[in-house]
Coordinates of C-alpha atoms and ligand atoms in Angstrom, one line a residue:
Chain D
M1 CA 0.0 0.0 0.0
S2 CA 2.5 2.6 1.1
K3 CA 4.8 1.4 -1.6
S4 CA 2.2 2.0 -4.3
I5 CA 1.5 5.4 -2.9
M6 CA 5.2 6.2 -3.0
D7 CA 5.3 4.9 -6.6
W8 CA 2.5 7.2 -7.5
V9 CA 4.2 10.2 -5.9
D10 CA 7.6 9.3 -7.4
A11 CA 6.2 9.1 -10.9
R12 CA 5.2 12.8 -10.4
L13 CA 7.9 14.1 -8.0
P14 CA 10.9 11.8 -7.6
I15 CA 11.3 12.2 -3.9
T16 CA 12.7 8.7 -3.3
A17 CA 15.4 9.2 -5.8
L18 CA 16.3 12.5 -4.3
I19 CA 16.5 11.2 -0.8
K20 CA 18.6 8.3 -2.0
S21 CA 21.1 10.2 -4.1
Q22 CA 21.3 13.3 -1.8
A23 CA 20.9 11.8 1.7
T24 CA 20.8 8.1 2.5
E25 CA 23.2 6.9 -0.2
Y26 CA 25.0 10.2 -0.7
P27 CA 28.7 9.3 -0.8
T28 CA 30.9 10.9 1.9
P29 CA 34.7 10.5 2.3
K30 CA 35.4 7.7 4.7
N31 CA 38.0 9.6 6.7
L32 CA 35.9 12.5 8.0
N33 CA 36.7 13.4 11.6
Y34 CA 34.7 15.0 14.3
W35 CA 35.4 18.6 13.0
W36 CA 33.0 17.7 10.2
V37 CA 30.0 17.5 12.5
F38 CA 29.7 21.3 13.1
G39 CA 27.9 21.9 9.8
S40 CA 24.9 19.8 10.9
L41 CA 25.1 21.3 14.4
A42 CA 24.9 24.8 12.9
L43 CA 21.8 23.7 11.0
F44 CA 20.4 22.4 14.2
C45 CA 21.0 25.7 15.9
L46 CA 19.3 27.5 13.1
I47 CA 16.2 25.3 13.6
V48 CA 16.2 25.9 17.4
M49 CA 16.5 29.7 16.7
L50 CA 13.6 29.7 14.2
L51 CA 11.4 27.7 16.5
T52 CA 12.1 29.6 19.8
G53 CA 12.1 32.9 17.9
L54 CA 8.7 32.3 16.4
F55 CA 7.2 31.5 19.8
L56 CA 8.9 34.5 21.4
A57 CA 7.5 36.7 18.7
M58 CA 4.0 35.7 19.8
H59 CA 4.6 37.4 23.2
Y60 CA 7.0 40.2 22.3
K61 CA 6.1 43.8 21.5
P62 CA 8.4 45.8 19.3
D63 CA 7.6 49.2 20.8
A64 CA 10.1 51.4 22.7
N65 CA 7.7 51.8 25.6
M66 CA 6.8 48.1 25.8
A67 CA 9.7 46.0 24.6
F68 CA 11.6 45.8 27.9
D69 CA 8.5 44.9 29.9
A70 CA 7.4 42.5 27.2
V71 CA 10.7 40.5 27.7
E72 CA 10.2 40.6 31.5
H73 CA 6.6 39.4 30.9
I74 CA 8.0 36.5 28.8
M75 CA 10.4 35.8 31.6
R76 CA 7.9 35.9 34.5
D77 CA 4.4 35.4 33.2
V78 CA 4.4 33.4 30.0
N79 CA 4.3 29.6 30.6
F80 CA 7.8 28.4 29.9
G81 CA 8.6 31.9 28.6
W82 CA 11.9 31.8 30.5
L83 CA 12.8 28.6 28.7
L84 CA 12.1 30.0 25.3
R85 CA 14.1 33.2 26.0
Y86 CA 17.1 31.4 27.5
M87 CA 17.1 28.9 24.7
H88 CA 17.0 31.7 22.2
A89 CA 19.6 34.0 23.9
N90 CA 22.0 31.1 24.6
G91 CA 21.2 29.6 21.2
A92 CA 22.7 32.6 19.5
T93 CA 25.9 32.0 21.5
F94 CA 26.1 28.3 20.6
F95 CA 25.2 29.1 16.9
F96 CA 28.3 31.3 16.7
M97 CA 30.5 28.7 18.4
T98 CA 29.5 26.1 15.9
V99 CA 29.8 28.5 13.0
Y100 CA 33.3 29.7 14.1
I101 CA 34.5 26.1 14.5
H102 CA 33.0 25.2 11.2
I103 CA 34.8 28.1 9.5
L104 CA 38.2 27.4 11.2
R105 CA 37.8 23.7 10.1
G106 CA 37.5 24.9 6.5
M107 CA 40.5 27.1 6.9
Y108 CA 42.7 24.3 8.4
Y109 CA 41.8 21.6 5.9
G110 CA 41.7 23.9 2.9
S111 CA 38.0 23.3 2.3
H112 CA 37.7 26.7 0.6
R113 CA 40.1 25.7 -2.2
A114 CA 39.1 24.8 -5.7
P115 CA 36.5 23.5 -6.5
R116 CA 34.7 24.7 -3.4
E117 CA 35.0 28.5 -3.7
I118 CA 31.3 29.1 -4.3
L119 CA 30.4 26.8 -1.4
W120 CA 32.8 28.8 0.8
W121 CA 31.4 32.1 -0.4
F122 CA 27.9 31.1 0.5
G123 CA 29.2 30.1 3.9
I124 CA 30.7 33.6 4.4
I125 CA 27.4 35.1 3.3
I126 CA 25.6 33.0 5.9
F127 CA 28.1 34.2 8.5
F128 CA 27.5 37.8 7.6
L129 CA 23.7 37.5 7.7
L130 CA 24.0 35.7 11.0
M131 CA 25.9 38.6 12.5
A132 CA 23.3 41.1 11.2
T133 CA 20.5 38.9 12.6
A134 CA 22.2 38.5 16.0
F135 CA 22.9 42.2 16.2
M136 CA 19.3 43.2 15.5
G137 CA 18.0 40.5 17.9
Y138 CA 20.2 41.9 20.7
V139 CA 18.5 45.2 20.3
L140 CA 15.0 43.8 20.9
P141 CA 15.1 43.4 24.7
W142 CA 15.7 47.2 24.7
G143 CA 18.0 47.2 27.7
Q144 CA 21.0 49.6 28.1
M145 CA 23.3 47.3 26.2
S146 CA 20.7 46.8 23.5
Y147 CA 20.3 50.5 23.1
W148 CA 24.0 51.5 23.2
G149 CA 25.1 48.6 21.1
A150 CA 22.7 49.6 18.5
A151 CA 23.8 53.3 18.8
V152 CA 27.5 52.4 18.4
I153 CA 27.1 50.0 15.5
T154 CA 24.7 52.1 13.5
N155 CA 27.0 55.0 14.0
L156 CA 29.7 53.1 12.2
M157 CA 27.8 54.0 9.0
S158 CA 28.4 57.7 9.7
A159 CA 32.1 57.1 8.8
I160 CA 31.1 56.7 5.2
P161 CA 32.1 59.9 3.4
V162 CA 29.4 62.3 2.1
V163 CA 26.3 60.2 2.6
G164 CA 27.2 58.7 6.0
E165 CA 25.3 61.1 8.3
E166 CA 22.1 60.9 6.2
L167 CA 22.4 57.1 5.9
V168 CA 22.4 56.8 9.7
V169 CA 19.3 59.0 10.1
W170 CA 17.6 56.9 7.5
I171 CA 18.5 53.6 9.3
W172 CA 17.2 55.1 12.6
G173 CA 14.1 56.6 11.2
G174 CA 14.8 59.6 13.5
F175 CA 17.6 61.6 15.0
A176 CA 18.7 58.9 17.4
V177 CA 18.1 55.2 17.9
G178 CA 14.4 55.0 18.9
D179 CA 11.1 53.5 18.4
P180 CA 11.2 53.4 14.6
T181 CA 14.6 51.7 14.8
L182 CA 13.4 49.0 17.2
N183 CA 10.3 48.4 15.1
R184 CA 12.2 47.9 11.8
F185 CA 14.9 45.8 13.5
F186 CA 12.2 43.5 14.8
A187 CA 10.8 43.1 11.3
L188 CA 14.2 42.3 9.9
H189 CA 15.2 40.1 12.8
F190 CA 12.1 38.0 12.0
L191 CA 12.9 37.9 8.3
L192 CA 16.6 37.4 8.1
P193 CA 16.8 33.9 9.6
F194 CA 14.5 32.7 6.9
V195 CA 16.8 34.3 4.3
I196 CA 19.6 32.4 6.0
F197 CA 17.7 29.2 5.7
G198 CA 17.4 29.9 1.9
V199 CA 21.1 30.5 1.7
V200 CA 21.9 27.4 3.6
I201 CA 20.0 25.4 1.0
V202 CA 22.2 27.0 -1.7
H203 CA 25.2 26.2 0.5
L204 CA 24.2 22.6 0.6
W205 CA 23.4 22.5 -3.1
A206 CA 27.0 23.7 -3.8
L207 CA 28.3 21.1 -1.3
H208 CA 26.5 18.3 -3.0
A209 CA 27.7 19.5 -6.4
V210 CA 31.4 19.2 -5.4
H211 CA 31.2 16.9 -2.4
S212 CA 32.9 17.2 1.0
N213 CA 36.5 17.8 1.5
N214 CA 38.3 15.6 4.0
P215 CA 41.1 15.8 6.6
D216 CA 43.7 14.7 4.0
G217 CA 42.5 17.4 1.6
I218 CA 42.8 15.0 -1.4
D219 CA 40.3 14.2 -4.1
I220 CA 38.2 11.0 -4.1
V221 CA 39.7 8.7 -6.6
D222 CA 37.5 5.6 -6.4
E223 CA 34.0 6.1 -5.1
H224 CA 33.7 2.5 -3.9
K225 CA 36.9 2.4 -1.9
D226 CA 37.1 6.0 -0.7
T227 CA 33.5 6.8 0.3
I228 CA 30.8 5.5 2.7
P229 CA 27.1 6.2 2.4
F230 CA 25.8 9.2 4.5
H231 CA 23.3 7.0 6.2
P232 CA 23.9 5.3 8.6
Y233 CA 27.6 6.3 9.0
I234 CA 27.3 10.1 9.1
T235 CA 23.8 10.3 10.4
I236 CA 24.8 8.4 13.5
K237 CA 27.9 10.5 14.0
D238 CA 25.9 13.7 13.6
L239 CA 23.3 12.5 16.1
Y240 CA 25.9 11.5 18.6
S241 CA 27.5 14.9 18.3
M242 CA 24.1 16.5 18.7
G243 CA 23.7 14.7 22.0
V244 CA 27.1 16.0 23.3
F245 CA 26.2 19.5 22.0
L246 CA 22.8 19.4 23.8
L247 CA 24.5 18.4 27.0
V248 CA 26.7 21.5 27.0
Y249 CA 23.9 23.8 25.6
C250 CA 21.4 22.6 28.2
A251 CA 24.0 23.0 31.0
F252 CA 24.1 26.7 30.1
V253 CA 20.3 27.1 29.5
F254 CA 19.3 25.5 32.8
F255 CA 22.2 26.3 35.1
M256 CA 24.0 29.4 33.9
P257 CA 21.5 31.1 31.6
N258 CA 23.0 34.5 32.2
F259 CA 26.6 33.6 31.8
F260 CA 26.8 35.1 28.3
L261 CA 24.3 37.9 29.0
E262 CA 25.3 41.4 30.3
P263 CA 23.8 42.5 33.6
D264 CA 23.4 46.0 32.2
N265 CA 20.9 44.7 29.7
Y266 CA 18.5 44.2 32.6
I267 CA 18.4 48.1 32.9
P268 CA 15.8 49.6 30.6
A269 CA 17.3 51.6 27.7
N270 CA 18.1 55.2 28.6
P271 CA 18.9 57.4 25.6
M272 CA 20.3 60.1 28.0
Q273 CA 23.0 58.0 29.6
T274 CA 25.6 55.5 28.3
P275 CA 26.7 52.8 30.7
A276 CA 30.3 53.2 31.9
H277 CA 31.5 50.2 30.0
I278 CA 29.7 48.9 26.9
V279 CA 30.7 45.6 25.4
P280 CA 29.2 43.8 22.4
E281 CA 28.3 40.1 22.6
W282 CA 31.4 37.9 22.8
Y283 CA 31.0 36.8 19.2
F284 CA 31.7 40.3 18.0
L285 CA 34.6 41.1 20.3
P286 CA 37.5 40.3 17.9
F287 CA 36.0 42.5 15.2
Y288 CA 35.2 45.2 17.8
A289 CA 38.9 45.1 18.9
I290 CA 40.0 45.5 15.3
L291 CA 37.7 48.5 15.0
R292 CA 39.1 50.2 18.1
S293 CA 42.7 49.4 17.4
I294 CA 42.9 52.0 14.5
D295 CA 43.1 55.2 16.6
F296 CA 46.3 56.7 15.3
L297 CA 45.2 58.2 12.0
G298 CA 43.6 61.4 13.5
S299 CA 40.3 62.3 11.8
Y300 CA 40.7 59.3 9.5
S301 CA 40.7 56.8 12.4
K302 CA 37.0 56.2 12.4
L303 CA 36.7 55.4 8.7
A304 CA 39.9 53.4 8.8
G305 CA 38.6 51.4 11.8
V306 CA 35.3 50.6 10.0
I307 CA 37.2 49.6 6.9
A308 CA 39.6 47.4 8.9
M309 CA 36.6 45.7 10.6
G310 CA 34.9 45.1 7.2
A311 CA 38.1 43.9 5.7
A312 CA 38.6 41.3 8.5
I313 CA 35.5 39.5 7.2
A314 CA 35.8 40.4 3.5
I315 CA 39.3 38.9 3.4
L316 CA 37.7 35.5 3.9
F317 CA 36.2 35.9 0.4
I318 CA 39.6 36.0 -1.3
L319 CA 41.2 33.3 0.9
P320 CA 40.7 30.6 -1.7
F321 CA 42.9 32.6 -4.0
L322 CA 45.5 33.7 -1.4
D323 CA 46.4 30.2 -0.6
R324 CA 48.5 28.9 -3.6
S325 CA 49.8 25.7 -2.2
P326 CA 49.4 22.5 -4.3
V327 CA 48.3 20.8 -1.1
R328 CA 44.9 21.7 0.5
S329 CA 45.2 20.3 4.0
F330 CA 47.4 21.8 6.7
R331 CA 48.0 18.3 7.9
Y332 CA 50.7 18.1 5.3
R333 CA 51.8 21.8 5.6
P334 CA 53.9 22.4 8.8
L335 CA 54.5 26.1 8.3
S336 CA 50.8 26.9 7.5
R337 CA 49.8 24.8 10.4
Q338 CA 51.9 26.9 12.8
L339 CA 50.6 30.1 11.3
F340 CA 47.1 28.8 11.7
W341 CA 47.4 28.2 15.4
I342 CA 49.0 31.6 15.9
F343 CA 46.0 33.0 14.0
V344 CA 43.6 31.2 16.3
I345 CA 45.3 32.4 19.5
D346 CA 45.4 35.9 18.0
C347 CA 41.6 35.8 17.6
F348 CA 41.2 34.9 21.2
L349 CA 43.6 37.7 22.2
L350 CA 41.6 40.2 20.1
G351 CA 38.5 39.0 21.8
W352 CA 40.1 39.7 25.2
V353 CA 41.2 43.2 24.1
G354 CA 37.7 43.9 22.8
Y355 CA 36.2 42.8 26.1
N356 CA 38.3 45.3 28.1
P357 CA 37.7 49.1 28.2
A358 CA 39.5 51.0 25.5
D359 CA 42.0 52.7 27.8
A360 CA 42.7 49.6 29.9
T361 CA 46.4 48.8 30.7
R362 CA 48.3 45.9 32.2
F363 CA 51.5 45.8 34.3
N364 CA 50.8 49.1 36.1
G365 CA 50.3 51.1 32.9
A366 CA 53.4 49.7 31.1
L367 CA 51.3 47.9 28.6
P368 CA 48.3 49.8 27.2
L369 CA 45.8 47.2 25.7
I370 CA 45.5 49.4 22.7
V371 CA 49.0 48.4 21.8
V372 CA 48.1 44.7 22.2
G373 CA 45.0 45.4 20.0
R374 CA 47.1 47.0 17.2
T375 CA 49.6 44.1 17.3
C376 CA 46.9 41.5 17.2
T377 CA 45.2 43.3 14.3
A378 CA 48.5 43.3 12.4
I379 CA 48.8 39.6 13.1
Y380 CA 45.3 38.9 12.0
F381 CA 45.9 40.4 8.6
G382 CA 49.5 39.2 8.6
Y383 CA 48.2 35.6 8.7
F384 CA 46.5 36.0 5.3
F385 CA 49.5 37.8 3.9
L386 CA 52.0 35.3 5.1
L387 CA 49.9 32.4 3.9
W388 CA 50.0 33.9 0.4
I389 CA 53.8 34.6 0.6
I390 CA 54.8 31.1 1.7
T391 CA 52.6 29.4 -0.9
A392 CA 53.0 31.8 -3.8
F393 CA 56.8 31.7 -3.5
D394 CA 57.2 28.1 -2.6
I395 CA 58.7 28.9 0.8
E396 CA 56.7 26.1 2.4
K397 CA 57.7 22.6 1.4
P398 CA 54.6 20.4 1.9
Q399 CA 55.0 16.9 3.0
P400 CA 53.9 14.1 0.7
V401 CA 50.1 13.5 0.7
P402 CA 48.6 10.0 0.6
K403 CA 47.6 8.7 -2.9
S404 CA 44.1 7.8 -1.8
L405 CA 41.9 8.0 1.3
Chain J
M1 CA 19.4 35.8 -23.5
S2 CA 16.1 35.9 -25.5
A3 CA 17.9 37.8 -28.2
S4 CA 20.3 34.9 -28.9
A5 CA 17.5 32.4 -28.8
H6 CA 15.7 34.4 -31.4
S7 CA 18.6 34.9 -33.7
T8 CA 19.3 31.2 -33.8
A9 CA 15.6 30.4 -34.4
H10 CA 15.5 33.0 -37.2
S11 CA 18.8 32.1 -38.7
H12 CA 17.1 29.9 -41.3
S13 CA 14.7 32.7 -42.4
P14 CA 16.1 35.3 -44.7
V15 CA 14.7 38.1 -42.5
S16 CA 17.2 38.0 -39.7
E17 CA 20.1 37.9 -42.0
Q18 CA 19.5 41.6 -42.5
P19 CA 21.7 43.4 -40.0
E20 CA 19.3 46.3 -39.5
E21 CA 16.7 43.9 -38.3
D22 CA 19.0 42.7 -35.5
S23 CA 20.1 46.2 -34.5
R24 CA 16.5 47.2 -34.3
R25 CA 15.7 44.3 -32.0
D26 CA 18.7 45.2 -29.9
F27 CA 17.5 48.7 -29.7
L28 CA 14.0 47.7 -28.6
I29 CA 15.4 45.3 -25.9
L30 CA 17.7 48.0 -24.6
A31 CA 14.9 50.6 -24.6
T32 CA 12.5 48.3 -22.9
G33 CA 15.2 47.4 -20.3
A34 CA 15.9 51.1 -19.6
V35 CA 12.2 52.0 -19.2
S36 CA 11.6 49.0 -16.9
A37 CA 14.7 50.0 -14.8
V38 CA 13.2 53.4 -14.3
G39 CA 9.9 51.8 -13.4
V40 CA 11.4 49.5 -10.9
A41 CA 13.4 52.3 -9.3
G42 CA 10.2 54.4 -9.0
A43 CA 8.4 51.5 -7.4
V44 CA 11.3 50.8 -4.9
W45 CA 11.6 54.5 -3.9
P46 CA 8.5 54.6 -1.6
F47 CA 9.8 51.6 0.3
I48 CA 13.2 53.1 0.8
K49 CA 11.7 56.5 1.7
S50 CA 9.5 54.9 4.3
W51 CA 12.5 54.5 6.5
S52 CA 13.3 58.2 6.7
P53 CA 12.1 60.1 9.8
S54 CA 8.3 60.4 9.7
A55 CA 6.3 63.6 10.1
D56 CA 5.7 63.1 13.8
V57 CA 9.4 62.6 14.4
L58 CA 10.3 65.7 12.4
S59 CA 7.8 67.7 14.4
Q60 CA 9.8 67.4 17.6
A61 CA 12.2 70.1 16.3
T62 CA 12.6 72.4 19.3
T63 CA 13.0 72.1 23.1
E64 CA 12.6 74.9 25.6
V65 CA 14.6 74.8 28.8
D66 CA 14.3 76.9 31.9
I67 CA 17.9 77.6 33.0
S68 CA 17.2 80.0 35.9
A69 CA 17.8 77.4 38.5
L70 CA 21.1 76.2 37.0
G71 CA 23.9 77.5 39.3
K72 CA 27.5 78.0 38.5
G73 CA 29.3 74.7 37.9
Q74 CA 26.0 72.8 37.5
M75 CA 25.1 70.8 34.4
I76 CA 21.8 69.4 33.2
T77 CA 21.1 66.9 30.4
V78 CA 17.9 67.6 28.4
P79 CA 16.4 65.6 25.6
W80 CA 16.1 67.2 22.2
Q81 CA 14.8 65.2 19.3
G82 CA 15.5 62.1 21.4
K83 CA 19.1 63.1 21.8
P84 CA 20.8 64.3 25.0
V85 CA 22.0 67.9 25.2
F86 CA 24.3 69.1 27.9
I87 CA 23.7 72.6 29.3
L88 CA 26.6 73.6 31.5
H89 CA 26.8 76.8 33.6
R90 CA 30.5 77.2 33.4
T91 CA 32.7 78.4 36.3
D92 CA 35.3 81.1 35.7
E93 CA 38.1 78.5 35.8
Q94 CA 36.2 76.4 33.2
I95 CA 35.9 79.5 30.9
A96 CA 39.5 80.4 31.5
S97 CA 40.7 76.8 30.6
A98 CA 38.5 76.9 27.5
K99 CA 40.1 80.2 26.4
K100 CA 43.5 78.8 27.1
G101 CA 42.7 75.9 24.8
D102 CA 42.1 78.4 21.9
A103 CA 45.9 78.8 21.6
E104 CA 46.8 75.1 21.8
K105 CA 47.1 72.6 19.0
L106 CA 43.7 71.1 18.5
P107 CA 42.7 68.1 16.4
D108 CA 39.6 70.1 15.3
P109 CA 40.5 73.7 15.7
A110 CA 37.7 76.1 17.0
K111 CA 37.6 79.1 19.2
D112 CA 35.6 78.9 22.4
A113 CA 33.9 82.2 21.6
E114 CA 32.5 80.6 18.4
R115 CA 31.1 77.7 20.4
A116 CA 29.5 79.5 23.3
Q117 CA 27.1 82.5 22.6
K118 CA 27.4 83.6 26.3
P119 CA 30.7 82.4 27.9
E120 CA 28.8 81.2 31.0
Y121 CA 26.7 78.7 29.2
L122 CA 28.0 75.8 27.2
V123 CA 25.4 74.0 25.2
L124 CA 26.5 70.7 23.6
L125 CA 25.0 67.9 21.7
A126 CA 26.1 65.1 24.1
I127 CA 26.8 62.6 21.4
C128 CA 30.4 61.5 21.0
T129 CA 31.6 62.2 17.4
H130 CA 33.3 58.8 17.4
L131 CA 30.4 56.3 17.6
G132 CA 27.6 58.1 19.3
C133 CA 27.9 57.3 23.0
V134 CA 26.9 59.9 25.6
P135 CA 30.1 61.3 27.3
Q136 CA 30.1 61.5 31.1
P137 CA 29.5 64.8 32.9
I138 CA 31.9 67.7 33.2
G139 CA 35.1 67.0 35.1
T140 CA 35.4 63.4 34.2
G141 CA 37.9 63.7 31.4
N142 CA 41.5 65.1 31.0
Y143 CA 41.5 68.8 30.3
G144 CA 38.7 69.2 32.9
G145 CA 36.0 68.2 30.4
F146 CA 34.0 65.2 29.4
L147 CA 35.1 61.7 29.0
C148 CA 33.4 59.4 26.6
P149 CA 33.5 56.0 28.3
C150 CA 33.0 53.9 25.2
H151 CA 36.4 54.2 23.5
G152 CA 38.1 56.8 25.7
S153 CA 37.6 60.2 23.9
H154 CA 38.4 63.3 26.1
Y155 CA 36.7 66.6 25.4
D156 CA 37.7 69.9 27.1
T157 CA 35.6 72.5 28.8
S158 CA 34.5 73.9 25.5
G159 CA 33.5 70.4 24.2
R160 CA 36.5 70.2 21.9
I161 CA 38.1 66.9 21.2
R162 CA 41.6 66.7 22.7
Q163 CA 42.5 63.0 23.0
G164 CA 41.1 59.7 21.8
P165 CA 39.5 58.3 18.7
A166 CA 36.7 60.8 18.1
P167 CA 37.5 62.9 15.0
K168 CA 35.5 66.1 15.8
N169 CA 34.5 68.4 18.6
L170 CA 31.1 67.8 20.3
E171 CA 28.5 69.5 18.1
V172 CA 26.9 72.7 19.3
P173 CA 23.3 72.5 18.4
F174 CA 21.4 75.5 17.1
Y175 CA 20.2 77.4 20.2
A176 CA 18.9 80.8 21.2
F177 CA 18.2 82.6 24.5
K178 CA 14.5 83.5 24.4
D179 CA 15.0 85.6 27.5
D180 CA 17.4 85.5 30.5
K181 CA 15.7 82.4 31.8
T182 CA 14.8 80.4 28.8
L183 CA 17.0 78.6 26.3
V184 CA 15.5 77.2 23.1
I185 CA 17.3 74.4 21.5
G186 CA 16.7 73.6 17.8
K187 CA 15.0 75.3 14.9
A188 CA 11.5 74.7 13.8
V189 CA 11.5 73.0 10.4
G190 CA 9.1 73.2 7.5
Ligands
HEM1 C1 19.7 33.2 13.0 C2 18.9 33.0 13.9 C3 18.7 33.9 15.1 C4 19.6 34.6 15.9 C5 21.2 34.4 15.8 C6 18.9 35.3 16.9 C7 19.5 36.1 17.9 C8 18.8 36.8 18.9 C9 19.4 37.4 20.0 C10 20.9 37.5 20.3 C11 18.4 38.0 20.8 C12 18.6 38.7 22.1 C13 18.4 37.7 23.3 C14 18.4 38.4 24.6 O1 19.4 38.9 25.1 O2 17.3 38.4 25.2 C15 17.2 37.7 20.1 C16 15.9 38.1 20.6 C17 14.7 37.8 19.9 N1 14.5 37.1 18.8 FE1 16.0 36.2 17.7 N2 17.6 35.2 16.7 C18 17.4 34.4 15.6 C19 16.2 34.0 15.0 C20 14.9 34.5 15.4 C21 13.7 34.3 14.7 C22 13.5 33.3 13.5 C23 12.7 35.0 15.3 C24 11.2 35.1 15.0 C25 10.6 34.4 14.1 C26 13.3 35.7 16.4 C27 12.6 36.5 17.4 C28 13.2 37.1 18.4 C29 12.5 37.9 19.4 C30 10.9 38.1 19.5 C31 13.4 38.3 20.4 C32 13.1 39.2 21.6 C33 12.9 38.4 22.9 C34 14.2 38.2 23.6 O3 15.0 39.2 23.7 O4 14.4 37.2 24.1 N3 14.7 35.4 16.4 N4 17.4 37.0 19.0
FES2 S1 31.8 56.6 21.1 FE1 32.9 58.0 22.3 S2 34.8 57.3 22.1 FE2 33.8 55.9 20.9

């Protein structure tokens, strides 16, 4: 019975064939390690955000006079409202963790190299949209951090020559961040995750066109010997990882829900007073540090800071062309591997600098953090430059790669 | 796209072999494209424009403040168009230090006399010219002025930038003394 129904459907819409070729029997390299599970974890995060966000939206009010109270109403009065909100707020944090690991995985194993450039670009687009979505979401509770985070970030646009000032007023819908801003950010915050979902589908389409890279970074030679079917080998691994992921995520949601949230955001937004120390969410800190580190160019500092911050993300787009090594995976590239780990540590250092006040110092004033910030910014961009130098001029001698998986 | 499809389809017929026929078609496609682009731009404009400040926002152009109770050395923050404005009744030392600054090397040169209509009253748009935070009250920064906590910009007792990432002096909004007691910030528009 069910078979004949499926036959009827398949004759009109070949679902069974699609599931077979793209999911159950879809060939995956047999040597994928656990760094390959973060893609499906990111997708899981997106679904959690879509679901919790949709149900939060049913109780939330995007009005400057009501938003803060609406979130408190969700926290105190709505049945399981606290759970929805804590899942959503911590979900953003875990979404970024998975996406950052996912991106670094790609950088280490050379997953951005030919023929996966378009796949990589769509990934960066997702990352960018994710940052925009999270930024606008953080404005919605309308606390002090929400308000001043929105003020500082939208003000970045004013650095754009000629049209900057007008552009900011246009984004605000007023002469400061206010009710119109909150209302439009809510609309966009609702919409963008669905746009992300669409881009994820294109991302997966591009993936299935060129197939997964693998830790050795070499091509599949013989599909029978080198690959295993997605189901059950990858599905079980992804599910197991999801269990581990949920364990950590739930530990935060249930036992430390405010760990990543700022106490100041439980103070209602006050356009007349900036908190003494404003910090963005942790996932923006490295970029924030890069922005602040350019302060030595006088009246050009602001524009230069904004450009540097944009470039820190934009440079990922050209990464596939900067790396000119014949070998994809850093497993066989000792020099690149060292640079990579310096880069990772550098990102953490930038995050730490971004977390501290701008004029903070260490060692009794002997080490202003701004100097650390500038150095780390130089190292951040230096990584990409050196990667190009050592591969374009054959300075790095890669080790021999295996002939097959 | 459709042009090439047509030219292959027509390549058997003698008509399309005449070059004027092709260039006429190219012209029509181009003209149609141009007119549609204008149409699309016209249709998109209302959507874009809907984000600009609405009439009710624009109507909040001026704020009147009673400054009779503001003693020497005191400062108040008043909202104007949703933005904070500092009104400082300066002490003699603060005025002197501002005048002294006139002669020093400034990132954004300006004379104190151009910034304060009456030397006793300093009126400033309390929005840091770096990224828009509200600086802290008078006396918090180096040079006796205002410190912006966000990224460490220091403004002097005339609201001029002296140190830190902000590129410009704190803006002086349009203001006028209606009488000895009343200050009007802003200008009615429209
Ligand atoms: C890419 C996925 C998403 C990300 C990264 C994200 C991020 C965020 C963040 C960081 C907050 C602030 C949390 C807080 O401090 O309270 C927030 C709030 C909110 N989001 Fe999302 N969100 C996503 C998807 C969605 C979706 C799909 C909807 C609606 C359909 C939604 C609706 C809301 C609402 C109503 C709030 C305000 C309530 C609150 O602050 O908890 N979000 N979002
Ligand atoms: S906003 Fe004032 S120093 Fe950055």
